[in-house]
Amino acid sequence: SPDGQEISMTRLPREEYVEQAYLFGALGNRLETNEPIQVLLEHLTQELLATTKLPMAIDYLLAELKHSGSISEAMTRMKHYFAPFQAFLFAQAEDERGRIDIFTVLKILEHEAKFRGEDPSAIGLFFFQLEVLCRNRLSYDLGMQAMAGDPFYDPQWHQWLMAARQKLGIVDIADLIYVHSRHYANRVESDDGSADEVPVVLFGEKEGRIALANRRKDPLYLFSALQRHLSYPSVPKIERRDPQQDLLPRLTKTVERLEARLKLLEDEQREKGIDLSQFYQPPEPGA
């Protein structure tokens, strides 16, 4: 259909997704140095391939970041380049009450950009993005609305996503997948059912069988089975740092501060009092 052709034309070339994956991965690694994100983006602009449109997109992100302090708003305005789901994840990371941090979002976007560069199927991309929503306990309503605006989904997928986002939480995820699979359609037709009784088919025979086997189970088991059999990228899971690892350094700093305070109390009890000269610093050259 003309609508489907228009949507497919908005997909980016493969080299754009390759550079996006490098951007998100490098940004996530360098944020651990506690440098401002504006400085990191300015440095990464020089490293990216100049023949792509990503450096120009970063220039716009930097301008909006300095003006409003938000990246997600700028990504939302650049619908011709960044997918709505990418902007949605950044908005969740920037929300003070959000359930996901920027490090997790960048790791997810890195994996997703690599997957997009491989020209994935709509089914694989759907399962990856839905698992992101499920694992990180994000809003199904807003998340699937953002997914519906993705150019990888044709108008049929768009209509189904907009309808299914209101059912999740009420209807089991496995049931939604099973009813709209080729496996379910074949069973209805074999039972002398009319073709008009079969819902729109979006998933294949294998996806329907896996969904049927995982009904009334934890959705994570469903996603794990789908990932094993369909080979779409696994959603990155950020390892939680063991608080016991930081216990000894914190105790060491606490003891050092206590020793400093005790020394000041001892100096104060003496006749000469506290020697303030120990806190003096020599003037800087040229001051």
Short mmCIF file of C-alpha atoms in Angstrom, two decimals:
data_model
loop_
_atom_site.label_atom_id
_atom_site.label_comp_id
_atom_site.label_asym_id
_atom_site.label_seq_id
_atom_site.Cartn_x
_atom_site.Cartn_y
_atom_site.Cartn_z
CA SER A 1 0.00 0.00 0.00
CA PRO A 2 1.14 3.58 -0.43
CA ASP A 3 1.18 4.05 3.35
CA GLY A 4 3.44 1.05 3.79
CA GLN A 5 5.82 2.30 1.10
CA GLU A 6 6.02 5.71 2.76
CA ILE A 7 6.87 4.16 6.11
CA SER A 8 9.59 1.93 4.67
CA MET A 9 11.29 4.92 3.01
CA THR A 10 11.96 6.49 6.40
CA ARG A 11 14.39 3.73 7.44
CA LEU A 12 17.97 4.86 7.73
CA PRO A 13 20.92 3.35 5.86
CA ARG A 14 22.95 0.69 7.66
CA GLU A 15 25.94 2.98 8.29
CA GLU A 16 23.73 5.32 10.32
CA TYR A 17 22.83 2.51 12.73
CA VAL A 18 26.47 1.41 12.93
CA GLU A 19 27.47 4.90 14.01
CA GLN A 20 24.54 5.14 16.42
CA ALA A 21 25.63 1.91 18.09
CA TYR A 22 29.16 3.31 18.47
CA LEU A 23 27.80 6.59 19.88
CA PHE A 24 25.60 4.95 22.52
CA GLY A 25 28.30 2.46 23.52
CA ALA A 26 31.09 5.03 23.80
CA LEU A 27 28.84 7.50 25.63
CA GLY A 28 27.86 4.87 28.19
CA ASN A 29 31.49 3.90 28.84
CA ARG A 30 32.74 7.47 29.17
CA LEU A 31 29.92 8.65 31.41
CA GLU A 32 31.52 6.57 34.17
CA THR A 33 34.32 9.17 34.28
CA ASN A 34 31.74 11.71 35.57
CA GLU A 35 32.41 14.11 32.70
CA PRO A 36 29.49 16.30 31.57
CA ILE A 37 27.50 14.74 28.77
CA GLN A 38 27.86 17.94 26.72
CA VAL A 39 31.64 17.56 26.69
CA LEU A 40 31.42 13.89 25.78
CA LEU A 41 29.06 14.56 22.88
CA GLU A 42 31.35 17.29 21.53
CA HIS A 43 34.31 14.88 21.59
CA LEU A 44 32.33 12.05 20.01
CA THR A 45 31.25 14.29 17.15
CA GLN A 46 34.86 14.33 15.97
CA GLU A 47 35.10 10.53 16.09
CA LEU A 48 31.96 9.71 14.12
CA LEU A 49 31.88 9.15 10.39
CA ALA A 50 31.44 12.54 8.74
CA THR A 51 29.61 11.07 5.74
CA THR A 52 26.66 10.13 7.97
CA LYS A 53 23.99 12.44 9.36
CA LEU A 54 24.71 11.57 12.97
CA PRO A 55 27.23 14.42 13.58
CA MET A 56 24.59 16.94 12.46
CA ALA A 57 22.04 15.25 14.70
CA ILE A 58 24.42 15.53 17.66
CA ASP A 59 24.90 19.24 16.97
CA TYR A 60 21.16 19.69 17.29
CA LEU A 61 21.08 17.56 20.45
CA LEU A 62 23.84 19.70 21.96
CA ALA A 63 21.99 22.93 21.16
CA GLU A 64 18.79 21.66 22.78
CA LEU A 65 20.68 20.17 25.71
CA LYS A 66 22.32 23.50 26.50
CA HIS A 67 19.02 25.33 26.04
CA SER A 68 16.54 23.04 27.84
CA GLY A 69 18.76 20.44 29.54
CA SER A 70 16.91 17.58 27.85
CA ILE A 71 17.96 15.14 25.14
CA SER A 72 14.64 13.33 24.78
CA GLU A 73 12.79 16.46 23.63
CA ALA A 74 15.35 17.02 20.87
CA MET A 75 15.14 13.37 19.80
CA THR A 76 11.35 13.63 19.68
CA ARG A 77 11.60 16.57 17.29
CA MET A 78 13.98 14.62 15.05
CA LYS A 79 11.49 11.90 14.10
CA HIS A 80 13.10 11.63 10.68
CA TYR A 81 16.32 10.35 12.28
CA PHE A 82 15.73 8.96 15.79
CA ALA A 83 13.02 6.35 16.33
CA PRO A 84 10.23 7.26 18.78
CA PHE A 85 11.22 4.33 20.99
CA GLN A 86 14.74 5.76 21.36
CA ALA A 87 13.31 9.10 22.47
CA PHE A 88 10.94 7.30 24.86
CA LEU A 89 13.80 5.50 26.61
CA PHE A 90 15.77 8.74 27.02
CA ALA A 91 12.67 10.42 28.45
CA GLN A 92 12.32 7.63 31.02
CA ALA A 93 15.99 8.03 32.02
CA GLU A 94 15.59 11.80 32.42
CA ASP A 95 12.47 11.44 34.55
CA GLU A 96 13.35 11.92 38.22
CA ARG A 97 10.78 9.28 39.17
CA GLY A 98 11.78 6.95 36.36
CA ARG A 99 12.66 3.30 36.90
CA ILE A 100 15.59 3.16 34.50
CA ASP A 101 18.95 4.98 34.54
CA ILE A 102 20.95 6.46 31.70
CA PHE A 103 23.57 3.69 31.75
CA THR A 104 20.93 1.01 31.16
CA VAL A 105 19.26 3.07 28.43
CA LEU A 106 22.53 3.59 26.55
CA LYS A 107 23.34 -0.12 26.73
CA ILE A 108 19.87 -1.00 25.40
CA LEU A 109 20.11 1.55 22.59
CA GLU A 110 23.54 0.24 21.62
CA HIS A 111 22.18 -3.30 21.23
CA GLU A 112 19.08 -2.07 19.43
CA ALA A 113 21.07 0.04 16.95
CA LYS A 114 23.24 -2.97 16.11
CA PHE A 115 20.09 -5.02 15.58
CA ARG A 116 18.56 -2.36 13.35
CA GLY A 117 21.70 -2.31 11.22
CA GLU A 118 21.19 -6.00 10.47
CA ASP A 119 17.80 -5.27 8.82
CA PRO A 120 15.74 -7.18 11.38
CA SER A 121 12.19 -8.43 10.98
CA ALA A 122 9.34 -6.58 12.62
CA ILE A 123 8.73 -9.64 14.81
CA GLY A 124 12.27 -9.67 16.20
CA LEU A 125 12.29 -5.94 16.85
CA PHE A 126 8.88 -6.17 18.54
CA PHE A 127 10.00 -8.88 20.95
CA PHE A 128 13.21 -7.01 21.78
CA GLN A 129 11.39 -3.76 22.54
CA LEU A 130 8.59 -5.47 24.46
CA GLU A 131 11.13 -7.31 26.61
CA VAL A 132 12.80 -3.95 27.36
CA LEU A 133 9.46 -2.65 28.67
CA CYS A 134 8.83 -5.79 30.69
CA ARG A 135 12.27 -6.20 32.29
CA ASN A 136 12.57 -2.55 33.27
CA ARG A 137 8.92 -2.19 34.36
CA LEU A 138 8.24 0.70 31.99
CA SER A 139 4.82 1.91 30.87
CA TYR A 140 3.30 -0.46 28.31
CA ASP A 141 0.92 2.27 27.18
CA LEU A 142 3.56 4.89 26.39
CA GLY A 143 6.14 2.34 25.28
CA MET A 144 3.93 0.60 22.73
CA GLN A 145 2.66 3.93 21.49
CA ALA A 146 6.28 4.84 20.75
CA MET A 147 6.81 1.44 19.11
CA ALA A 148 3.80 2.03 16.84
CA GLY A 149 5.49 5.09 15.36
CA ASP A 150 8.62 3.14 14.37
CA PRO A 151 9.23 2.92 10.59
CA PHE A 152 10.08 -0.78 10.88
CA TYR A 153 6.38 -1.53 11.49
CA ASP A 154 3.92 -1.42 8.60
CA PRO A 155 0.38 0.03 8.98
CA GLN A 156 -0.99 -3.38 10.01
CA TRP A 157 1.52 -3.59 12.87
CA HIS A 158 0.80 0.03 13.76
CA GLN A 159 -2.92 -0.60 14.17
CA TRP A 160 -2.35 -3.74 16.21
CA LEU A 161 0.18 -2.07 18.53
CA MET A 162 -2.15 0.83 19.23
CA ALA A 163 -4.93 -1.62 20.10
CA ALA A 164 -2.76 -4.07 22.07
CA ARG A 165 -1.27 -1.38 24.32
CA GLN A 166 -4.65 -1.04 26.03
CA LYS A 167 -4.94 -4.80 26.60
CA LEU A 168 -1.57 -5.56 28.18
CA GLY A 169 -1.94 -5.99 31.90
CA ILE A 170 -5.46 -7.34 31.38
CA VAL A 171 -4.71 -10.00 28.77
CA ASP A 172 -1.67 -12.27 29.09
CA ILE A 173 1.18 -11.43 26.71
CA ALA A 174 1.44 -15.05 25.56
CA ASP A 175 -2.28 -15.08 24.73
CA LEU A 176 -1.97 -11.96 22.58
CA ILE A 177 0.89 -13.47 20.62
CA TYR A 178 -0.76 -16.88 20.28
CA VAL A 179 -4.10 -15.54 18.99
CA HIS A 180 -2.37 -13.51 16.28
CA SER A 181 -0.02 -16.29 15.16
CA ARG A 182 -0.07 -18.59 12.15
CA HIS A 183 -0.23 -21.57 14.51
CA TYR A 184 -3.58 -20.39 15.90
CA ALA A 185 -4.89 -19.60 12.42
CA ASN A 186 -4.06 -23.09 11.19
CA ARG A 187 -5.86 -24.65 14.17
CA VAL A 188 -8.99 -22.59 13.54
CA GLU A 189 -9.01 -23.46 9.84
CA SER A 190 -8.47 -27.17 10.60
CA ASP A 191 -11.50 -27.09 12.87
CA ASP A 192 -13.65 -26.03 9.87
CA GLY A 193 -13.54 -22.44 10.98
CA SER A 194 -14.08 -19.57 8.58
CA ALA A 195 -11.11 -17.46 7.49
CA ASP A 196 -13.07 -14.42 8.65
CA GLU A 197 -12.93 -15.73 12.21
CA VAL A 198 -9.12 -15.68 12.25
CA PRO A 199 -7.59 -12.48 13.71
CA VAL A 200 -4.89 -10.66 11.80
CA VAL A 201 -1.79 -12.86 11.60
CA LEU A 202 1.42 -11.09 12.64
CA PHE A 203 3.48 -13.95 14.09
CA GLY A 204 4.62 -17.20 12.53
CA GLU A 205 4.07 -20.84 13.38
CA LYS A 206 7.08 -21.03 15.69
CA GLU A 207 6.16 -17.92 17.66
CA GLY A 208 2.64 -19.28 18.17
CA ARG A 209 3.91 -22.60 19.50
CA ILE A 210 6.28 -20.90 21.94
CA ALA A 211 3.53 -18.55 23.16
CA LEU A 212 1.14 -21.48 23.65
CA ALA A 213 3.76 -23.34 25.70
CA ASN A 214 4.32 -20.31 27.95
CA ARG A 215 0.75 -19.32 28.76
CA ARG A 216 0.09 -18.40 32.41
CA LYS A 217 3.81 -18.25 33.08
CA ASP A 218 6.21 -15.44 33.91
CA PRO A 219 6.68 -13.35 30.72
CA LEU A 220 10.44 -13.53 31.19
CA TYR A 221 10.29 -17.27 30.46
CA LEU A 222 8.47 -16.45 27.23
CA PHE A 223 11.07 -13.90 26.19
CA SER A 224 13.90 -16.27 27.07
CA ALA A 225 12.43 -19.01 24.86
CA LEU A 226 11.78 -16.58 22.01
CA GLN A 227 15.32 -15.24 22.21
CA ARG A 228 16.77 -18.77 22.06
CA HIS A 229 14.73 -19.82 19.04
CA LEU A 230 14.49 -16.55 17.09
CA SER A 231 18.02 -15.29 17.78
CA TYR A 232 17.11 -11.67 18.34
CA PRO A 233 19.50 -9.77 20.66
CA SER A 234 19.09 -10.39 24.34
CA VAL A 235 18.11 -7.34 26.36
CA PRO A 236 21.17 -6.16 28.33
CA LYS A 237 20.90 -6.67 32.05
CA ILE A 238 22.93 -4.26 34.16
CA GLU A 239 24.67 -6.10 36.96
CA ARG A 240 23.93 -4.61 40.35
CA ARG A 241 27.05 -3.68 42.25
CA ASP A 242 27.52 -5.61 45.47
CA PRO A 243 27.33 -3.10 48.36
CA GLN A 244 29.85 -5.21 50.28
CA GLN A 245 32.52 -4.23 47.77
CA ASP A 246 32.26 -0.58 48.81
CA LEU A 247 32.10 -1.32 52.53
CA LEU A 248 35.86 -1.38 53.21
CA PRO A 249 36.70 1.87 51.31
CA ARG A 250 33.85 3.67 53.09
CA LEU A 251 35.02 2.44 56.49
CA THR A 252 38.57 3.57 55.69
CA LYS A 253 37.39 7.10 54.79
CA THR A 254 35.21 7.24 57.91
CA VAL A 255 38.15 6.27 60.15
CA GLU A 256 40.36 8.89 58.48
CA ARG A 257 37.76 11.60 59.14
CA LEU A 258 37.43 10.50 62.78
CA GLU A 259 41.19 10.62 63.24
CA ALA A 260 41.30 14.15 61.83
CA ARG A 261 38.53 15.29 64.20
CA LEU A 262 40.21 13.69 67.21
CA LYS A 263 43.47 15.44 66.35
CA LEU A 264 41.67 18.79 66.20
CA LEU A 265 40.08 18.12 69.61
CA GLU A 266 43.47 17.24 71.09
CA ASP A 267 45.01 20.42 69.67
CA GLU A 268 42.17 22.47 71.09
CA GLN A 269 42.80 21.09 74.61
CA ARG A 270 46.40 22.24 74.53
CA GLU A 271 47.46 25.67 75.72
CA LYS A 272 48.40 26.91 72.25
CA GLY A 273 45.11 25.76 70.74
CA ILE A 274 44.62 24.66 67.17
CA ASP A 275 47.46 25.48 64.80
CA LEU A 276 45.66 27.17 61.91
CA SER A 277 48.83 27.40 59.84
CA GLN A 278 48.37 23.76 58.80
CA PHE A 279 45.36 24.85 56.78
CA TYR A 280 47.20 27.63 54.99
CA GLN A 281 48.10 27.21 51.34
CA PRO A 282 50.82 29.05 49.49
CA PRO A 283 49.57 31.63 46.98
CA GLU A 284 49.35 30.48 43.38
CA PRO A 285 52.07 31.78 41.03
CA GLY A 286 51.09 35.09 39.51
CA ALA A 287 48.23 35.65 41.95
#
